[in-house]
Amino acid sequence: MLTRIDHIGIACFDLDKTVEFYSATYGFEVFHTEINEEQGVREAMLRINGTDDGGSSYLQLLEPVREDSTVAKWLAKNGEGVHHIAFGTADVDTDSEAIRDKGVRVLYEQPRRGSMDSRITFLHPKDCHGVLTELVTAAAPDSAGH
């Protein structure tokens, strides 16, 4: 069962300048940064708030580190802006299978590692009214170092 909005992914050309904007304008602070080699991005997670299920909601700022990454291709076509929405779930495996059974294309056969050691998969935007949708099971609080 989907429990919350885990994060909104925003593609950007310059991560440092984008972080600076969200910090100066809204007071959001960087909670976590990493380079995800598999997805070809450098990212910053800005924590917005905690939620009733013990998780949090974030803005995820994504800067491509390779021209062949999905985010780089998306930026070249669309420019900066909202890239995807991610819903939190206690069990990404079960929920992605249930959604697949409803005819929605799940992009990964098995969930993969995401930000902060989470487990993730994506749903095809053409099956989700034009919105790239991610499902996220957060890592246990101690496994991500937070």
PDB file of C-alpha atoms in Angstrom:
ATOM      1  CA  MET A   1       0.000   0.000   0.000  1.00  0.00           C
ATOM      2  CA  LEU A   2       1.358   3.399  -0.955  1.00  0.00           C
ATOM      3  CA  THR A   3       1.728   5.502   2.184  1.00  0.00           C
ATOM      4  CA  ARG A   4       3.086   8.916   1.211  1.00  0.00           C
ATOM      5  CA  ILE A   5       4.800  11.037  -1.368  1.00  0.00           C
ATOM      6  CA  ASP A   6       8.410   9.999  -0.816  1.00  0.00           C
ATOM      7  CA  HIS A   7       9.898  12.636  -3.094  1.00  0.00           C
ATOM      8  CA  ILE A   8       9.522  14.771  -6.160  1.00  0.00           C
ATOM      9  CA  GLY A   9      12.484  14.383  -8.526  1.00  0.00           C
ATOM     10  CA  ILE A  10      13.650  17.592 -10.196  1.00  0.00           C
ATOM     11  CA  ALA A  11      16.161  17.455 -13.041  1.00  0.00           C
ATOM     12  CA  CYS A  12      18.691  20.283 -13.129  1.00  0.00           C
ATOM     13  CA  PHE A  13      21.778  21.337 -15.054  1.00  0.00           C
ATOM     14  CA  ASP A  14      23.711  22.593 -12.002  1.00  0.00           C
ATOM     15  CA  LEU A  15      23.060  20.813  -8.712  1.00  0.00           C
ATOM     16  CA  ASP A  16      24.929  23.341  -6.549  1.00  0.00           C
ATOM     17  CA  LYS A  17      23.018  26.338  -7.946  1.00  0.00           C
ATOM     18  CA  THR A  18      19.696  24.484  -7.631  1.00  0.00           C
ATOM     19  CA  VAL A  19      20.421  23.501  -4.016  1.00  0.00           C
ATOM     20  CA  GLU A  20      21.338  27.117  -3.323  1.00  0.00           C
ATOM     21  CA  PHE A  21      17.993  28.293  -4.753  1.00  0.00           C
ATOM     22  CA  TYR A  22      15.894  25.867  -2.661  1.00  0.00           C
ATOM     23  CA  SER A  23      17.911  26.670   0.466  1.00  0.00           C
ATOM     24  CA  ALA A  24      17.806  30.451   0.054  1.00  0.00           C
ATOM     25  CA  THR A  25      14.204  30.623  -1.147  1.00  0.00           C
ATOM     26  CA  TYR A  26      12.455  28.018   1.019  1.00  0.00           C
ATOM     27  CA  GLY A  27      14.942  27.242   3.787  1.00  0.00           C
ATOM     28  CA  PHE A  28      15.254  23.563   2.779  1.00  0.00           C
ATOM     29  CA  GLU A  29      18.464  21.904   3.920  1.00  0.00           C
ATOM     30  CA  VAL A  30      20.370  19.103   2.256  1.00  0.00           C
ATOM     31  CA  PHE A  31      19.720  15.853   4.109  1.00  0.00           C
ATOM     32  CA  HIS A  32      21.788  13.541   1.880  1.00  0.00           C
ATOM     33  CA  THR A  33      23.965  13.671  -1.239  1.00  0.00           C
ATOM     34  CA  GLU A  34      25.381  10.923  -3.410  1.00  0.00           C
ATOM     35  CA  ILE A  35      26.436   9.966  -6.895  1.00  0.00           C
ATOM     36  CA  ASN A  36      24.377   7.120  -8.303  1.00  0.00           C
ATOM     37  CA  GLU A  37      26.689   5.620 -10.929  1.00  0.00           C
ATOM     38  CA  GLU A  38      24.054   3.187 -12.212  1.00  0.00           C
ATOM     39  CA  GLN A  39      21.618   6.004 -12.979  1.00  0.00           C
ATOM     40  CA  GLY A  40      24.361   8.461 -13.985  1.00  0.00           C
ATOM     41  CA  VAL A  41      23.330  11.254 -11.609  1.00  0.00           C
ATOM     42  CA  ARG A  42      24.638  13.360  -8.770  1.00  0.00           C
ATOM     43  CA  GLU A  43      21.824  14.079  -6.385  1.00  0.00           C
ATOM     44  CA  ALA A  44      20.813  15.951  -3.281  1.00  0.00           C
ATOM     45  CA  MET A  45      17.863  15.001  -1.099  1.00  0.00           C
ATOM     46  CA  LEU A  46      16.270  18.006   0.638  1.00  0.00           C
ATOM     47  CA  ARG A  47      14.058  16.865   3.522  1.00  0.00           C
ATOM     48  CA  ILE A  48      10.709  18.631   3.647  1.00  0.00           C
ATOM     49  CA  ASN A  49       9.018  16.897   6.574  1.00  0.00           C
ATOM     50  CA  GLY A  50       8.495  13.657   8.462  1.00  0.00           C
ATOM     51  CA  THR A  51       5.363  11.585   7.902  1.00  0.00           C
ATOM     52  CA  ASP A  52       2.998   9.459   9.968  1.00  0.00           C
ATOM     53  CA  ASP A  53       4.535   6.208   8.696  1.00  0.00           C
ATOM     54  CA  GLY A  54       7.986   7.146   9.999  1.00  0.00           C
ATOM     55  CA  GLY A  55       9.346   8.114   6.579  1.00  0.00           C
ATOM     56  CA  SER A  56       9.971  11.575   5.210  1.00  0.00           C
ATOM     57  CA  SER A  57       9.121  13.604   2.158  1.00  0.00           C
ATOM     58  CA  TYR A  58      11.928  15.097   0.064  1.00  0.00           C
ATOM     59  CA  LEU A  59      12.803  17.074  -3.012  1.00  0.00           C
ATOM     60  CA  GLN A  60      15.354  15.075  -4.982  1.00  0.00           C
ATOM     61  CA  LEU A  61      17.541  17.277  -7.159  1.00  0.00           C
ATOM     62  CA  LEU A  62      19.216  15.384 -10.003  1.00  0.00           C
ATOM     63  CA  GLU A  63      22.179  16.504 -12.108  1.00  0.00           C
ATOM     64  CA  PRO A  64      23.450  14.124 -14.789  1.00  0.00           C
ATOM     65  CA  VAL A  65      27.086  13.038 -14.609  1.00  0.00           C
ATOM     66  CA  ARG A  66      27.017  11.302 -18.007  1.00  0.00           C
ATOM     67  CA  GLU A  67      25.525  12.426 -21.302  1.00  0.00           C
ATOM     68  CA  ASP A  68      24.004   8.964 -21.846  1.00  0.00           C
ATOM     69  CA  SER A  69      22.063   8.965 -18.554  1.00  0.00           C
ATOM     70  CA  THR A  70      18.277   9.020 -18.619  1.00  0.00           C
ATOM     71  CA  VAL A  71      18.234  12.354 -16.782  1.00  0.00           C
ATOM     72  CA  ALA A  72      20.684  13.933 -19.269  1.00  0.00           C
ATOM     73  CA  LYS A  73      18.504  12.830 -22.170  1.00  0.00           C
ATOM     74  CA  TRP A  74      15.392  14.109 -20.386  1.00  0.00           C
ATOM     75  CA  LEU A  75      17.044  17.497 -19.722  1.00  0.00           C
ATOM     76  CA  ALA A  76      18.116  17.807 -23.365  1.00  0.00           C
ATOM     77  CA  LYS A  77      14.532  17.257 -24.475  1.00  0.00           C
ATOM     78  CA  ASN A  78      12.587  19.066 -21.724  1.00  0.00           C
ATOM     79  CA  GLY A  79      14.918  21.412 -19.846  1.00  0.00           C
ATOM     80  CA  GLU A  80      14.948  21.731 -16.086  1.00  0.00           C
ATOM     81  CA  GLY A  81      11.878  20.805 -14.094  1.00  0.00           C
ATOM     82  CA  VAL A  82       9.867  18.048 -12.462  1.00  0.00           C
ATOM     83  CA  HIS A  83      11.192  14.713 -13.692  1.00  0.00           C
ATOM     84  CA  HIS A  84       9.154  12.235 -11.603  1.00  0.00           C
ATOM     85  CA  ILE A  85       7.048  11.656  -8.516  1.00  0.00           C
ATOM     86  CA  ALA A  86       7.840   8.900  -6.038  1.00  0.00           C
ATOM     87  CA  PHE A  87       5.422   7.196  -3.687  1.00  0.00           C
ATOM     88  CA  GLY A  88       6.595   5.505  -0.513  1.00  0.00           C
ATOM     89  CA  THR A  89       5.604   1.932   0.235  1.00  0.00           C
ATOM     90  CA  ALA A  90       6.518  -0.574   2.915  1.00  0.00           C
ATOM     91  CA  ASP A  91       6.997  -3.273   0.237  1.00  0.00           C
ATOM     92  CA  VAL A  92       8.066  -2.186  -3.247  1.00  0.00           C
ATOM     93  CA  ASP A  93       8.155  -5.811  -4.458  1.00  0.00           C
ATOM     94  CA  THR A  94       4.540  -6.582  -3.555  1.00  0.00           C
ATOM     95  CA  ASP A  95       3.150  -3.227  -4.645  1.00  0.00           C
ATOM     96  CA  SER A  96       4.968  -3.197  -7.981  1.00  0.00           C
ATOM     97  CA  GLU A  97       3.666  -6.707  -8.744  1.00  0.00           C
ATOM     98  CA  ALA A  98       0.106  -5.661  -7.818  1.00  0.00           C
ATOM     99  CA  ILE A  99       0.384  -2.622 -10.088  1.00  0.00           C
ATOM    100  CA  ARG A 100       1.877  -4.743 -12.890  1.00  0.00           C
ATOM    101  CA  ASP A 101      -1.113  -7.093 -12.529  1.00  0.00           C
ATOM    102  CA  LYS A 102      -3.345  -4.093 -13.262  1.00  0.00           C
ATOM    103  CA  GLY A 103      -1.669  -3.631 -16.648  1.00  0.00           C
ATOM    104  CA  VAL A 104       0.835  -0.895 -15.792  1.00  0.00           C
ATOM    105  CA  ARG A 105       4.337  -1.467 -17.156  1.00  0.00           C
ATOM    106  CA  VAL A 106       6.942  -1.723 -14.392  1.00  0.00           C
ATOM    107  CA  LEU A 107      10.310  -0.693 -15.806  1.00  0.00           C
ATOM    108  CA  TYR A 108      12.557  -2.937 -13.677  1.00  0.00           C
ATOM    109  CA  GLU A 109      11.995  -6.683 -13.472  1.00  0.00           C
ATOM    110  CA  GLN A 110      13.299  -6.540  -9.881  1.00  0.00           C
ATOM    111  CA  PRO A 111      13.580  -3.409  -7.699  1.00  0.00           C
ATOM    112  CA  ARG A 112      17.025  -1.773  -7.623  1.00  0.00           C
ATOM    113  CA  ARG A 113      19.029   0.246  -5.138  1.00  0.00           C
ATOM    114  CA  GLY A 114      17.968   3.878  -4.969  1.00  0.00           C
ATOM    115  CA  SER A 115      18.925   6.927  -2.933  1.00  0.00           C
ATOM    116  CA  MET A 116      19.944   6.378   0.666  1.00  0.00           C
ATOM    117  CA  ASP A 117      19.960   2.567   0.186  1.00  0.00           C
ATOM    118  CA  SER A 118      16.258   2.483  -0.640  1.00  0.00           C
ATOM    119  CA  ARG A 119      14.713  -0.107  -2.980  1.00  0.00           C
ATOM    120  CA  ILE A 120      13.019   1.362  -6.056  1.00  0.00           C
ATOM    121  CA  THR A 121      11.283   0.708  -9.323  1.00  0.00           C
ATOM    122  CA  PHE A 122       9.642   2.938 -11.911  1.00  0.00           C
ATOM    123  CA  LEU A 123       6.288   2.779 -13.706  1.00  0.00           C
ATOM    124  CA  HIS A 124       6.058   3.685 -17.383  1.00  0.00           C
ATOM    125  CA  PRO A 125       4.840   7.285 -17.835  1.00  0.00           C
ATOM    126  CA  LYS A 126       2.601   6.344 -20.774  1.00  0.00           C
ATOM    127  CA  ASP A 127       0.654   4.085 -18.400  1.00  0.00           C
ATOM    128  CA  CYS A 128       0.500   6.800 -15.685  1.00  0.00           C
ATOM    129  CA  HIS A 129      -1.036   9.712 -17.616  1.00  0.00           C
ATOM    130  CA  GLY A 130       2.335  11.107 -18.666  1.00  0.00           C
ATOM    131  CA  VAL A 131       3.975  11.002 -15.227  1.00  0.00           C
ATOM    132  CA  LEU A 132       7.124   8.961 -14.613  1.00  0.00           C
ATOM    133  CA  THR A 133       6.266   7.325 -11.286  1.00  0.00           C
ATOM    134  CA  GLU A 134       8.673   5.735  -8.842  1.00  0.00           C
ATOM    135  CA  LEU A 135       7.869   3.350  -5.985  1.00  0.00           C
ATOM    136  CA  VAL A 136      10.245   3.521  -2.994  1.00  0.00           C
ATOM    137  CA  THR A 137      10.805   1.383   0.064  1.00  0.00           C
ATOM    138  CA  ALA A 138      13.058   3.382   2.384  1.00  0.00           C
ATOM    139  CA  ALA A 139      16.046   1.665   3.979  1.00  0.00           C
ATOM    140  CA  ALA A 140      15.937   0.979   7.706  1.00  0.00           C
ATOM    141  CA  PRO A 141      17.020   4.186   9.478  1.00  0.00           C
ATOM    142  CA  ASP A 142      20.412   2.818  10.589  1.00  0.00           C
ATOM    143  CA  SER A 143      21.349   1.247   7.230  1.00  0.00           C
ATOM    144  CA  ALA A 144      21.425   4.595   5.400  1.00  0.00           C
ATOM    145  CA  GLY A 145      23.491   6.219   8.107  1.00  0.00           C
ATOM    146  CA  HIS A 146      20.659   8.477   9.328  1.00  0.00           C
TER     147      HIS A 146
END
